[in-house]
Amino acid sequence: MTLHIVSKSPFSSNALADCVGTFGDDDALLLIEDGIYALSGDIPESLAAGPVYCLEADAEARGLQIPENIRAIDDAGWVSLCAEHKPIVSWFR
Amino acid sequence: MAKHILALCRQAPYGNALAREGLEAVLAAAAMEQTPELLFLRDGVFQLLGSQEPASIEQKSLLRNLQALPMFGVETIHVCESSLRERGIDAKQLEIPGAEIELVADTGEFIRGFDTVLSF
Amino acid sequence: MKFSLVVYGAPHASQSAATALRFARALLAQGHQLYRVFFYGDGVHNGSALSAPPQDEADTICGWQALQRAHGLDLVVCIAAAQRRGLLSESEARRLEKPAANLADGFELAGLGQLTDATANSDRVVTFG
């Protein structure tokens, strides 16, 4: 199962859209850095199949609330996610 | 067992350095006989257009790096089918002599087959 | 588990270098191994000895150096990307007849083969763009 890491805002970059285009049923999505701004819109429905995580520190830093269906994790949780998933794909532009 | 590695190429060729530096990384791996598979996705498919003439913007042709790949044993170049369609590109416009262009319909399924993905 | 990190972001220009540093600290704290950090593209600026951020800002480069000293990390700056962007070791500065060298302690310049090697020898490779 792939872990997709998105670090750019969906309002300024295609990173999330490109990621969604390759998203599989068991894949997981992690929002970091400006990728967090996806939380202020509607998370695309196609992602609902897999778990969506976000880095709590990045959300806090940006003053965004984390919706209930998004799992907030810290850096240690991120490392664990990476250990549990393969391959890991970063979407950063 | 050798690891199954994918170079995921998502950048158009001349606007930023990552497309070129990505291909340089692929060629370096190929020179060590650890050639990754390549998948061109979204704007990355623009790297494959045969009509590039970048001399007038004082850049080296990226296509030349791509054309070196078959010499290092790259027989197949994978290209996302929907990325071509979105950009109005016909697969016939893409040509890497010595390598076969293989269109990938389900990129998610394709990516899941690899151990490591390097994003460029 | 053995991790390697690939860093494309210049420190103090985007968040990604700082994120990579935090991730490196977290994985080491969990007892994982960090096989190599490979700085590529604009990420080569992480190895600059001349960066001087204001005192009230986190110093990413010092952060890498501290982690390198504590864990003996392999911090590799891609030599080809570094030369293009003006990041040189003393021997490279001499060889290329440039007036100064600026590679920070704890980092080394090496070729792209080190990225290939890291990919082949790590269980996980995470890219920070």
Coordinates of C-alpha atoms in Angstrom, one line a residue:
Chain A
M1 CA 0.0 0.0 0.0
T2 CA 1.3 3.4 -1.0
L3 CA 1.7 6.3 1.3
H4 CA 1.2 9.6 -0.5
I5 CA 2.7 12.7 1.1
V6 CA 1.3 16.0 -0.2
S7 CA 3.0 19.2 0.8
K8 CA 1.5 21.9 -1.4
S9 CA -1.9 23.7 -1.1
P10 CA -4.5 22.4 -3.5
F11 CA -5.4 26.0 -4.2
S12 CA -2.0 26.8 -5.7
S13 CA -0.6 23.5 -6.9
N14 CA -1.7 20.3 -8.7
A15 CA 0.2 18.2 -6.2
L16 CA -3.0 16.9 -4.5
A17 CA -4.9 16.5 -7.8
D18 CA -2.0 14.6 -9.3
C19 CA -1.8 12.4 -6.2
V20 CA -5.6 11.7 -6.3
G21 CA -5.3 10.6 -9.9
T22 CA -3.0 7.7 -8.8
F23 CA -4.8 6.9 -5.6
G24 CA -5.7 3.3 -4.9
D25 CA -8.2 1.7 -2.5
D26 CA -5.8 0.8 0.3
D27 CA -3.5 3.8 -0.1
A28 CA -3.0 6.3 2.6
L29 CA -2.7 10.1 2.3
L30 CA -0.7 12.4 4.6
L31 CA -1.0 16.1 4.4
I32 CA 2.0 18.1 5.5
E33 CA 3.3 21.7 5.2
D34 CA 1.0 23.7 2.9
G35 CA -0.8 20.5 1.9
I36 CA -2.7 21.1 5.2
Y37 CA -4.7 23.8 3.4
A38 CA -6.7 20.9 1.7
L39 CA -8.5 20.8 5.1
S40 CA -10.1 24.1 4.5
G41 CA -11.9 22.9 1.4
D42 CA -13.7 19.7 0.7
I43 CA -11.4 16.7 0.8
P44 CA -12.0 15.0 -2.6
E45 CA -14.5 12.2 -2.3
S46 CA -12.2 9.8 -4.1
L47 CA -9.9 9.9 -1.1
A48 CA -12.6 8.8 1.3
A49 CA -11.8 5.1 0.6
G50 CA -8.4 5.3 2.3
P51 CA -7.3 6.9 5.5
V52 CA -6.3 10.6 5.4
Y53 CA -3.7 11.8 8.0
C54 CA -2.3 15.3 8.7
L55 CA 0.7 16.5 10.6
E56 CA -0.8 18.2 13.7
A57 CA 2.1 20.6 14.1
D58 CA 1.6 21.9 10.5
A59 CA -2.2 22.3 11.0
E60 CA -1.7 24.1 14.3
A61 CA 1.0 26.4 12.9
R62 CA -1.5 27.5 10.2
G63 CA -4.4 27.9 12.5
L64 CA -6.5 25.2 10.9
Q65 CA -9.0 23.0 12.6
I66 CA -8.6 19.3 11.9
P67 CA -11.9 17.7 10.9
E68 CA -13.0 14.5 12.7
N69 CA -12.5 12.2 9.7
I70 CA -8.9 13.3 9.4
R71 CA -6.3 11.6 11.7
A72 CA -3.9 14.0 13.3
I73 CA -0.4 12.6 13.9
D74 CA 2.9 13.9 15.2
D75 CA 6.4 13.3 13.7
A76 CA 6.7 9.9 15.5
G77 CA 3.4 8.9 14.0
W78 CA 4.7 9.9 10.6
V79 CA 7.7 7.7 10.9
S80 CA 5.5 4.8 11.9
L81 CA 3.3 5.4 8.8
C82 CA 6.4 5.3 6.6
A83 CA 7.5 2.1 8.2
E84 CA 4.1 0.5 7.6
H85 CA 3.7 1.6 4.0
K86 CA 5.6 0.9 0.8
P87 CA 6.2 2.6 -1.5
I88 CA 6.2 6.2 -0.3
V89 CA 5.5 8.9 -2.9
S90 CA 6.0 12.6 -2.2
W91 CA 4.0 15.1 -4.2
F92 CA 5.6 18.5 -3.7
R93 CA 4.9 20.6 -6.8
Chain B
M1 CA 16.7 -9.6 -4.2
A2 CA 17.2 -6.4 -6.1
K3 CA 14.8 -3.6 -5.2
H4 CA 12.2 -2.5 -7.6
I5 CA 12.7 1.2 -8.1
L6 CA 10.6 3.8 -9.9
A7 CA 11.6 7.2 -11.0
L8 CA 8.4 9.3 -11.2
C9 CA 9.0 12.2 -13.5
R10 CA 6.3 14.9 -13.1
Q11 CA 8.0 18.1 -14.2
A12 CA 8.0 19.9 -17.6
P13 CA 11.5 20.1 -19.0
Y14 CA 12.8 23.7 -18.9
G15 CA 11.0 25.8 -16.3
N16 CA 12.7 24.3 -13.3
A17 CA 15.8 22.2 -12.8
L18 CA 14.1 19.1 -11.4
A19 CA 13.3 17.5 -14.7
R20 CA 17.0 17.7 -15.8
E21 CA 18.4 16.7 -12.4
G22 CA 15.9 13.8 -12.2
L23 CA 17.1 12.4 -15.5
E24 CA 20.7 12.9 -14.4
A25 CA 20.0 10.8 -11.3
V26 CA 18.4 8.1 -13.5
L27 CA 21.4 8.0 -15.8
A28 CA 23.8 7.8 -12.8
A29 CA 21.8 4.8 -11.5
A30 CA 21.8 3.3 -15.0
A31 CA 25.6 3.7 -15.1
M32 CA 25.8 1.6 -11.9
E33 CA 23.5 -1.0 -13.6
Q34 CA 20.7 -0.2 -11.2
T35 CA 18.4 1.3 -13.8
P36 CA 15.0 2.3 -12.4
E37 CA 11.8 2.0 -14.3
L38 CA 10.5 5.4 -15.5
L39 CA 7.0 6.7 -15.4
F40 CA 6.2 10.1 -16.9
L41 CA 3.2 11.6 -15.3
R42 CA 1.2 14.9 -15.7
D43 CA 3.5 17.7 -17.0
G44 CA 6.4 15.2 -17.1
V45 CA 5.0 13.9 -20.4
F46 CA 6.2 17.2 -22.0
Q47 CA 9.7 16.0 -21.5
L48 CA 9.0 13.4 -24.2
L49 CA 7.9 15.7 -27.0
G50 CA 10.1 15.2 -30.0
S51 CA 10.1 18.8 -31.3
Q52 CA 12.1 20.4 -28.5
E53 CA 14.7 23.1 -29.6
P54 CA 15.9 24.7 -26.4
A55 CA 19.1 26.3 -27.8
S56 CA 17.5 29.7 -28.1
I57 CA 16.7 29.8 -24.4
E58 CA 20.3 28.8 -23.7
Q59 CA 19.5 25.4 -22.3
K60 CA 20.8 22.0 -23.3
S61 CA 18.3 19.6 -24.8
L62 CA 16.7 17.4 -22.2
L63 CA 15.6 15.0 -24.9
R64 CA 19.3 14.1 -25.5
N65 CA 19.5 12.8 -21.9
L66 CA 16.3 10.8 -22.5
Q67 CA 17.7 9.4 -25.8
A68 CA 20.7 8.1 -23.9
L69 CA 18.5 5.9 -21.8
P70 CA 18.3 2.9 -24.3
M71 CA 22.1 2.8 -24.3
F72 CA 21.9 2.0 -20.6
G73 CA 19.4 -0.8 -21.1
V74 CA 16.2 1.1 -20.7
E75 CA 13.9 -0.7 -23.1
T76 CA 10.5 0.6 -21.9
I77 CA 9.4 4.1 -21.0
H78 CA 6.1 4.2 -19.2
V79 CA 3.8 7.2 -19.8
C80 CA 0.5 8.0 -18.1
E81 CA -2.3 7.7 -20.7
S82 CA -4.7 10.3 -19.1
S83 CA -1.8 12.8 -18.7
L84 CA -1.3 12.7 -22.5
R85 CA -5.0 13.0 -23.2
E86 CA -5.4 16.0 -20.8
R87 CA -2.6 17.8 -22.7
G88 CA -3.8 17.0 -26.2
I89 CA -0.7 14.9 -27.0
D90 CA -0.9 12.0 -29.3
A91 CA 1.4 9.1 -28.2
K92 CA 2.8 9.2 -31.8
Q93 CA 4.4 12.6 -31.0
L94 CA 6.6 10.9 -28.5
E95 CA 9.7 9.2 -29.7
I96 CA 12.7 7.8 -27.9
P97 CA 14.6 5.7 -30.5
G98 CA 15.5 2.3 -29.1
A99 CA 12.9 2.4 -26.3
E100 CA 9.3 1.4 -26.4
I101 CA 6.6 3.8 -25.1
E102 CA 4.2 2.0 -23.0
L103 CA 1.0 3.7 -22.0
V104 CA -0.2 3.2 -18.4
A105 CA -3.9 3.5 -17.7
D106 CA -4.0 2.8 -13.9
T107 CA -0.9 4.6 -12.6
G108 CA -1.9 3.9 -8.9
E109 CA -1.8 0.2 -9.5
F110 CA 1.5 0.6 -11.4
I111 CA 3.1 2.6 -8.7
R112 CA 2.1 0.1 -6.0
G113 CA 4.3 -2.5 -7.7
F114 CA 7.5 -0.8 -6.6
D115 CA 9.5 -0.8 -3.4
T116 CA 10.9 2.7 -3.7
V117 CA 9.6 5.7 -5.6
L118 CA 12.0 8.6 -6.3
S119 CA 9.9 11.8 -7.2
F120 CA 11.4 14.1 -9.7
Chain C
M1 CA 14.4 -0.1 9.7
K2 CA 16.9 1.7 7.4
F3 CA 15.8 5.1 6.1
S4 CA 17.3 7.5 3.6
L5 CA 16.1 11.0 3.0
V6 CA 16.3 13.1 -0.2
V7 CA 16.1 16.8 0.4
Y8 CA 15.3 19.2 -2.5
G9 CA 14.5 22.3 -0.5
A10 CA 17.0 25.1 0.5
P11 CA 16.8 26.0 4.2
H12 CA 15.1 29.2 5.0
A13 CA 13.5 29.3 1.5
S14 CA 10.8 26.6 1.9
Q15 CA 9.7 24.5 4.8
S16 CA 10.9 21.2 3.4
A17 CA 14.5 21.2 4.8
A18 CA 13.2 21.9 8.3
T19 CA 10.5 19.2 7.9
A20 CA 13.2 16.7 6.8
L21 CA 15.3 17.6 9.8
R22 CA 12.4 17.0 12.1
F23 CA 11.6 13.7 10.4
A24 CA 15.3 12.7 10.8
R25 CA 15.2 13.4 14.5
A26 CA 11.9 11.5 14.9
L27 CA 13.1 8.4 13.1
L28 CA 16.4 8.3 15.1
A29 CA 14.5 8.8 18.3
Q30 CA 12.4 5.7 17.5
G31 CA 15.6 3.6 17.0
H32 CA 15.5 3.4 13.2
Q33 CA 18.7 3.8 11.2
L34 CA 19.3 6.8 9.0
Y35 CA 21.5 5.4 6.3
R36 CA 22.0 8.7 4.4
V37 CA 20.6 12.2 3.8
F38 CA 21.1 13.2 0.2
F39 CA 20.9 16.9 -0.6
Y40 CA 19.9 17.5 -4.3
G41 CA 18.7 20.4 -6.4
D42 CA 18.3 23.5 -4.2
G43 CA 18.7 21.2 -1.2
V44 CA 22.5 21.6 -1.6
H45 CA 22.2 24.9 0.2
N46 CA 21.7 22.9 3.4
G47 CA 25.4 22.4 3.3
S48 CA 26.4 26.0 3.2
A49 CA 28.9 27.2 5.9
L50 CA 28.0 30.8 5.1
S51 CA 24.3 30.8 6.0
A52 CA 23.7 33.2 8.9
P53 CA 20.0 33.3 9.9
P54 CA 18.9 35.8 12.6
Q55 CA 19.4 34.6 16.2
D56 CA 15.7 34.2 16.9
E57 CA 15.2 31.8 13.9
A58 CA 15.8 28.1 13.9
D59 CA 19.2 27.3 12.2
T60 CA 18.5 24.3 10.0
I61 CA 22.2 23.8 9.0
C62 CA 23.3 23.8 12.7
G63 CA 20.5 21.3 13.3
W64 CA 21.9 18.9 10.7
Q65 CA 25.4 19.3 12.1
A66 CA 24.2 18.6 15.6
L67 CA 22.4 15.5 14.4
Q68 CA 25.5 14.4 12.4
R69 CA 27.7 14.7 15.5
A70 CA 25.3 12.8 17.7
H71 CA 24.6 10.0 15.3
G72 CA 27.5 10.0 12.8
L73 CA 25.1 10.7 10.0
D74 CA 26.1 10.5 6.3
L75 CA 25.1 14.0 5.0
V76 CA 25.9 13.9 1.3
V77 CA 25.6 17.0 -0.9
C78 CA 25.4 16.2 -4.6
I79 CA 28.5 17.5 -6.2
A80 CA 27.1 18.3 -9.6
A81 CA 24.1 20.2 -8.2
A82 CA 26.4 22.0 -5.7
Q83 CA 28.9 23.2 -8.3
R84 CA 26.0 24.7 -10.3
R85 CA 24.7 26.6 -7.3
G86 CA 28.0 27.8 -5.8
L87 CA 28.6 25.3 -3.0
L88 CA 32.2 24.1 -3.0
S89 CA 34.6 22.2 -0.7
E90 CA 38.1 23.5 -0.4
S91 CA 39.5 20.9 -2.9
E92 CA 36.7 21.7 -5.4
A93 CA 37.3 25.5 -5.0
R94 CA 41.0 24.9 -5.7
R95 CA 40.3 22.6 -8.6
L96 CA 37.8 25.0 -10.2
E97 CA 39.9 28.1 -9.4
K98 CA 37.1 29.7 -7.4
P99 CA 37.9 32.4 -4.7
A100 CA 36.3 30.6 -1.7
A101 CA 35.0 27.3 -0.3
N102 CA 31.8 27.1 1.7
L103 CA 31.0 23.5 2.5
A104 CA 30.0 23.3 6.1
D105 CA 31.6 20.8 8.5
G106 CA 29.7 17.5 8.8
F107 CA 28.7 17.5 5.1
E108 CA 30.5 15.9 2.2
L109 CA 30.3 16.4 -1.5
A110 CA 29.8 13.2 -3.6
G111 CA 28.3 12.1 -6.8
L112 CA 24.8 10.8 -7.7
G113 CA 26.0 7.3 -7.2
Q114 CA 25.5 8.0 -3.5
L115 CA 21.8 8.4 -4.2
T116 CA 21.7 5.1 -6.1
D117 CA 23.5 3.4 -3.3
A118 CA 21.2 4.9 -0.7
T119 CA 18.1 3.7 -2.7
A120 CA 19.5 0.2 -3.0
N121 CA 20.5 -0.1 0.7
S122 CA 17.5 1.5 2.5
D123 CA 14.2 0.0 3.4
R124 CA 12.5 3.4 2.9
V125 CA 13.4 6.5 1.0
V126 CA 11.5 9.7 1.7
T127 CA 11.7 12.7 -0.5
F128 CA 11.3 16.2 0.9
G129 CA 10.6 18.6 -2.0

